[in-house]
PDB file of C-alpha atoms in Angstrom:
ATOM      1  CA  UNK A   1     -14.207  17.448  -6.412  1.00 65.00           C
ATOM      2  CA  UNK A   2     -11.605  15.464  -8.246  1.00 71.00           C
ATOM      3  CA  UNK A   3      -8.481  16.940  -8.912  1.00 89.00           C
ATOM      4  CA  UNK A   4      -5.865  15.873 -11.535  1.00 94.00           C
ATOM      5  CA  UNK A   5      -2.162  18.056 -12.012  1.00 94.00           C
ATOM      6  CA  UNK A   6      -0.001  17.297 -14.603  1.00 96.00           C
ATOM      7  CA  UNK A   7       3.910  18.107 -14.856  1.00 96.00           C
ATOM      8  CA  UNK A   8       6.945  17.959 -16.578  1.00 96.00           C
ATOM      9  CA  UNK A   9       6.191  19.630 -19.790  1.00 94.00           C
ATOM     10  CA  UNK A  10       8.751  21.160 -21.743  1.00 96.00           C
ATOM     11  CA  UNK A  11      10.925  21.927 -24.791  1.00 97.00           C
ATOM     12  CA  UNK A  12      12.403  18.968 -25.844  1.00 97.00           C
ATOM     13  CA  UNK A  13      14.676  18.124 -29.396  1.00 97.00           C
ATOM     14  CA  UNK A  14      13.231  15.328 -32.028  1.00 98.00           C
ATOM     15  CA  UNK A  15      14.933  12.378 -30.589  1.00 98.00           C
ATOM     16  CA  UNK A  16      15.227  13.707 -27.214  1.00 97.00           C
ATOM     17  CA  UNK A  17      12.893  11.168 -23.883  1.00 98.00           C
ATOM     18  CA  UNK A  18      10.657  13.344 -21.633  1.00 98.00           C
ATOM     19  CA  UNK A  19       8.635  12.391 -18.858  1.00 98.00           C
ATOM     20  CA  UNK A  20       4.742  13.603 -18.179  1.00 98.00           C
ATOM     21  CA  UNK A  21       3.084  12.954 -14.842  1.00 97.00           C
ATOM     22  CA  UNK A  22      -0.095  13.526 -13.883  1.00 96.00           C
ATOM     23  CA  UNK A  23      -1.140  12.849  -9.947  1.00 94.00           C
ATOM     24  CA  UNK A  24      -5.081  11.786  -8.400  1.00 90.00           C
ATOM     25  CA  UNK A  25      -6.690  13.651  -5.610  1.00 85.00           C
ATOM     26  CA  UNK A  26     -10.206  13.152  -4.201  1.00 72.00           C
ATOM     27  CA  UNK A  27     -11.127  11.048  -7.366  1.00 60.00           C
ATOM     28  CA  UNK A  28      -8.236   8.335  -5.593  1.00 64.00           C
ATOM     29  CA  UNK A  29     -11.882   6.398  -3.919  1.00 67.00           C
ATOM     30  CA  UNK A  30     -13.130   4.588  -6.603  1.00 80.00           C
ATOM     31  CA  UNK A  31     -10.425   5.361  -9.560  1.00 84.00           C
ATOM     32  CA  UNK A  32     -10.805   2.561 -12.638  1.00 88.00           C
ATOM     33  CA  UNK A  33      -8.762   3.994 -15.235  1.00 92.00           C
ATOM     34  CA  UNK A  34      -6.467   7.106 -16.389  1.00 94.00           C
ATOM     35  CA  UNK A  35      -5.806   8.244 -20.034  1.00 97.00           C
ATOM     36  CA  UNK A  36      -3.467  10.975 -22.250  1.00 98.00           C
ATOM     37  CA  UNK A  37      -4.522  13.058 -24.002  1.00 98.00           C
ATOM     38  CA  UNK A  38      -3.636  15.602 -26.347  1.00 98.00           C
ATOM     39  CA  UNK A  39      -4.355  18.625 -28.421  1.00 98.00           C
ATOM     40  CA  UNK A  40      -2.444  20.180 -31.292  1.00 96.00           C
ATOM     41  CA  UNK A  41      -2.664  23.965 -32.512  1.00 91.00           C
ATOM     42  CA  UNK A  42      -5.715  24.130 -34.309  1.00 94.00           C
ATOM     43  CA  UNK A  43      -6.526  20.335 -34.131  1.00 96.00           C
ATOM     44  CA  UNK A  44      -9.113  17.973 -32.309  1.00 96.00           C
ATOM     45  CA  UNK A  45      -7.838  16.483 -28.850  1.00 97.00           C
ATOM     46  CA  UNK A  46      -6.655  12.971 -29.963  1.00 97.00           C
ATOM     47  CA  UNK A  47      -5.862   9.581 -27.736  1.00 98.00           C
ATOM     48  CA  UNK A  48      -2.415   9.156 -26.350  1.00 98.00           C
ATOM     49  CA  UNK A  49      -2.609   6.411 -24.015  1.00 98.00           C
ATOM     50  CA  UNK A  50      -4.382   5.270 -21.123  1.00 97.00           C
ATOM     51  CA  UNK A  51      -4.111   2.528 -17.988  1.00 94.00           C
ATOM     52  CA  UNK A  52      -6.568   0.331 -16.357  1.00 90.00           C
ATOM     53  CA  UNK A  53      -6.078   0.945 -12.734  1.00 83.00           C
ATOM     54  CA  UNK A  54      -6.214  -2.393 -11.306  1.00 81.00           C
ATOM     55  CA  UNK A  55      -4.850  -4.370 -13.823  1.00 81.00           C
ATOM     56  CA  UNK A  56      -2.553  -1.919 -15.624  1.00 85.00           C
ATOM     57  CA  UNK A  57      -3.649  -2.717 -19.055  1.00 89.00           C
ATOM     58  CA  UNK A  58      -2.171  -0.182 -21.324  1.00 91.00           C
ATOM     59  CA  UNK A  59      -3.346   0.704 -24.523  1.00 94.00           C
ATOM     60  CA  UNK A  60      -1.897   3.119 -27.070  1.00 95.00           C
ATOM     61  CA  UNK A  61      -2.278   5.116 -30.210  1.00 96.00           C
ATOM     62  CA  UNK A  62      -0.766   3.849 -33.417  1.00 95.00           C
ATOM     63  CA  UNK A  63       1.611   6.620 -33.256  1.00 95.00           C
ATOM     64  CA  UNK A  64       2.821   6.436 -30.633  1.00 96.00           C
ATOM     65  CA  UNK A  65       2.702   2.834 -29.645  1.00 95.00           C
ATOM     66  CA  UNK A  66       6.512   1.647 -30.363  1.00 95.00           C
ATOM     67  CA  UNK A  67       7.964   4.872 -28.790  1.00 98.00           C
ATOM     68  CA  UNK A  68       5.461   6.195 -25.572  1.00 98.00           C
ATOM     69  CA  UNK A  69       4.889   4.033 -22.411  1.00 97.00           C
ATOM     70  CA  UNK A  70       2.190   4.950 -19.690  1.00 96.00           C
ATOM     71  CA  UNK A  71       2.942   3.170 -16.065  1.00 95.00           C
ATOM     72  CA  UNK A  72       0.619   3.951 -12.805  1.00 92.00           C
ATOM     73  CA  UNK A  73       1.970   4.349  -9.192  1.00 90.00           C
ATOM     74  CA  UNK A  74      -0.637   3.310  -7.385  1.00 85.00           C
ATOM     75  CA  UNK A  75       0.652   4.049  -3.317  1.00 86.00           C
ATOM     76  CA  UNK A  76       0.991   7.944  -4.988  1.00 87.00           C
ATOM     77  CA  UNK A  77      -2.411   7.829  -7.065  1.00 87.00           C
ATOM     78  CA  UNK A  78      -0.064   9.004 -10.069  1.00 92.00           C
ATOM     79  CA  UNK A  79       0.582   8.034 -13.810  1.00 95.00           C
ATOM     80  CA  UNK A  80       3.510   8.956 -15.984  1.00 97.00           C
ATOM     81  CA  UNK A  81       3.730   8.884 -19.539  1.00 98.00           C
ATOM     82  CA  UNK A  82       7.408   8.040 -20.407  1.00 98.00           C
ATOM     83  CA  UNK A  83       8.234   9.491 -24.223  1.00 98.00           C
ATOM     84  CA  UNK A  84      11.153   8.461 -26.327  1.00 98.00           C
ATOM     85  CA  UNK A  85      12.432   9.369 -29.500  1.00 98.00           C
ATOM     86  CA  UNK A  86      10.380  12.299 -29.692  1.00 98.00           C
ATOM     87  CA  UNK A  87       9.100  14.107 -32.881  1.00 98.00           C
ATOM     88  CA  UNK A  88       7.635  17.902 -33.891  1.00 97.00           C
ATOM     89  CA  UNK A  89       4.272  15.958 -34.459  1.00 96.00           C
ATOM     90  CA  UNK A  90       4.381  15.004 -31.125  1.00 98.00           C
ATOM     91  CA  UNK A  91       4.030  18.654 -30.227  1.00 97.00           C
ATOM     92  CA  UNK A  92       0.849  19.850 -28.267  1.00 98.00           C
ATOM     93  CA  UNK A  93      -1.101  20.120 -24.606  1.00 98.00           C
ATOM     94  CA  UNK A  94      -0.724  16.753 -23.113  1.00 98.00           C
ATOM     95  CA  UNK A  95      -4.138  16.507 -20.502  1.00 98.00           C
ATOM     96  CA  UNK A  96      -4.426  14.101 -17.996  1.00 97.00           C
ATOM     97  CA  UNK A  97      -7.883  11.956 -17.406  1.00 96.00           C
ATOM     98  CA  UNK A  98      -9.444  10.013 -15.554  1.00 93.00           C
ATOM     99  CA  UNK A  99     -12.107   7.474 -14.668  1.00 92.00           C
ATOM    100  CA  UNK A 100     -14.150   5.637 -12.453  1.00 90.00           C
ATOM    101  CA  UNK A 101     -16.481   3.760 -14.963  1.00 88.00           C
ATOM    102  CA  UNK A 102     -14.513   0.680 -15.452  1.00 89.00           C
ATOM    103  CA  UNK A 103     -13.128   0.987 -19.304  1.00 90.00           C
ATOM    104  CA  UNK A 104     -11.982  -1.893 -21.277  1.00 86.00           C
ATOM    105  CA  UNK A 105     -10.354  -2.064 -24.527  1.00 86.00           C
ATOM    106  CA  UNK A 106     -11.288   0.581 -26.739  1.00 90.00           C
ATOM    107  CA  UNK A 107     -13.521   2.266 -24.708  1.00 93.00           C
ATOM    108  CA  UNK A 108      -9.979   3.342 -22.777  1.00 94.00           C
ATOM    109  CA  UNK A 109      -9.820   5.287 -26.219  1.00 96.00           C
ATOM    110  CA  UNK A 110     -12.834   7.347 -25.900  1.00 95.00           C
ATOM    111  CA  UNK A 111     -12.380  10.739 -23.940  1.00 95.00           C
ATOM    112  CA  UNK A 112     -16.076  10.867 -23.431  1.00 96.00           C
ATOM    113  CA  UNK A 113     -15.844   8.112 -21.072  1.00 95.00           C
ATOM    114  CA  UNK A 114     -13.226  10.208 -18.803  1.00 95.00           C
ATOM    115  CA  UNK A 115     -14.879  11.751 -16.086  1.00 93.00           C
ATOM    116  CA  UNK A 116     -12.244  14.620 -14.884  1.00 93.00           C
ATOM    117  CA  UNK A 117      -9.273  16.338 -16.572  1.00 96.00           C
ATOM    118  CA  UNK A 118      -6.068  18.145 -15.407  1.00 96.00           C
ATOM    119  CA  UNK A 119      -5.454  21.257 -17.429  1.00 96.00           C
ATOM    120  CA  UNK A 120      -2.656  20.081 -19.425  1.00 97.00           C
ATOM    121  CA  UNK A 121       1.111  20.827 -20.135  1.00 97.00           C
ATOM    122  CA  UNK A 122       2.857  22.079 -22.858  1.00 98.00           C
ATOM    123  CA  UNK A 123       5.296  19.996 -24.946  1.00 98.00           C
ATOM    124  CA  UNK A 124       7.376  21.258 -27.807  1.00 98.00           C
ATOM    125  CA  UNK A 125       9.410  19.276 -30.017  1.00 98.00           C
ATOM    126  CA  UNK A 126      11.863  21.040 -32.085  1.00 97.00           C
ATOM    127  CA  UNK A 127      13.028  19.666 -35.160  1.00 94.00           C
TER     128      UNK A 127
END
């Protein structure tokens, strides 16, 4: 059974950088492709940003795009989301996912595609 952990959650300031990493076990065999997600208080869970494994394509949400940046280490099966110039929207459950149907595009956008999750950390921006 696949196994994703995230860390490195935390309370942050708007402005402040924070790190997110999420690392692969058992999945590691035939691993295409590894998303964020996230989830806001009383909101849908919404794209972040995701890799594709081999050729570490990123892609990004709009809002996001100029200030987050997602980078694999592939020797450690592990992916870090790098986040600057945080904001309180930014706030919520950041989930790790991942893949082994080989996603392209925008289909690295759709969290039905993701085939295991980790079971998220907490970030808090305060304003």
């Amino acid at each position: 059974q696949a196994q994703l952990a995230e860390s490195g959650g935390g309370l942050s300031q708007a402005g402040d950088s924070l790190r997110i990493s999420c690392s692969a076990s058992e999945v590691t065999y035939n691993l295409q492709a590894m998303a964020w997600f996230r989830q806001a208080p009383g909101k849908d869970r919404e794209f972040v940003s995701a890799i594709s494994w081999y050729g570490g394509v990123t892609v990004s949400s709009d809002s996001v795009e100029d200030r987050f940046h997602m980078s694999r280490d592939s020797a450690k099966n592990a992916a870090h989301l790098q986040m600057n110039a945080l904001k309180p929207e930014d706030t919520g459950v950041y989930y790790c996912a991942a893949s082994v149907n080989r996603l392209y595009g925008t289909s690295l956008r759709d969290r039905a595609l993701y085939d295991f999750w980790g079971r998220g950390t907490q970030v808090t921006v305060s304003s």
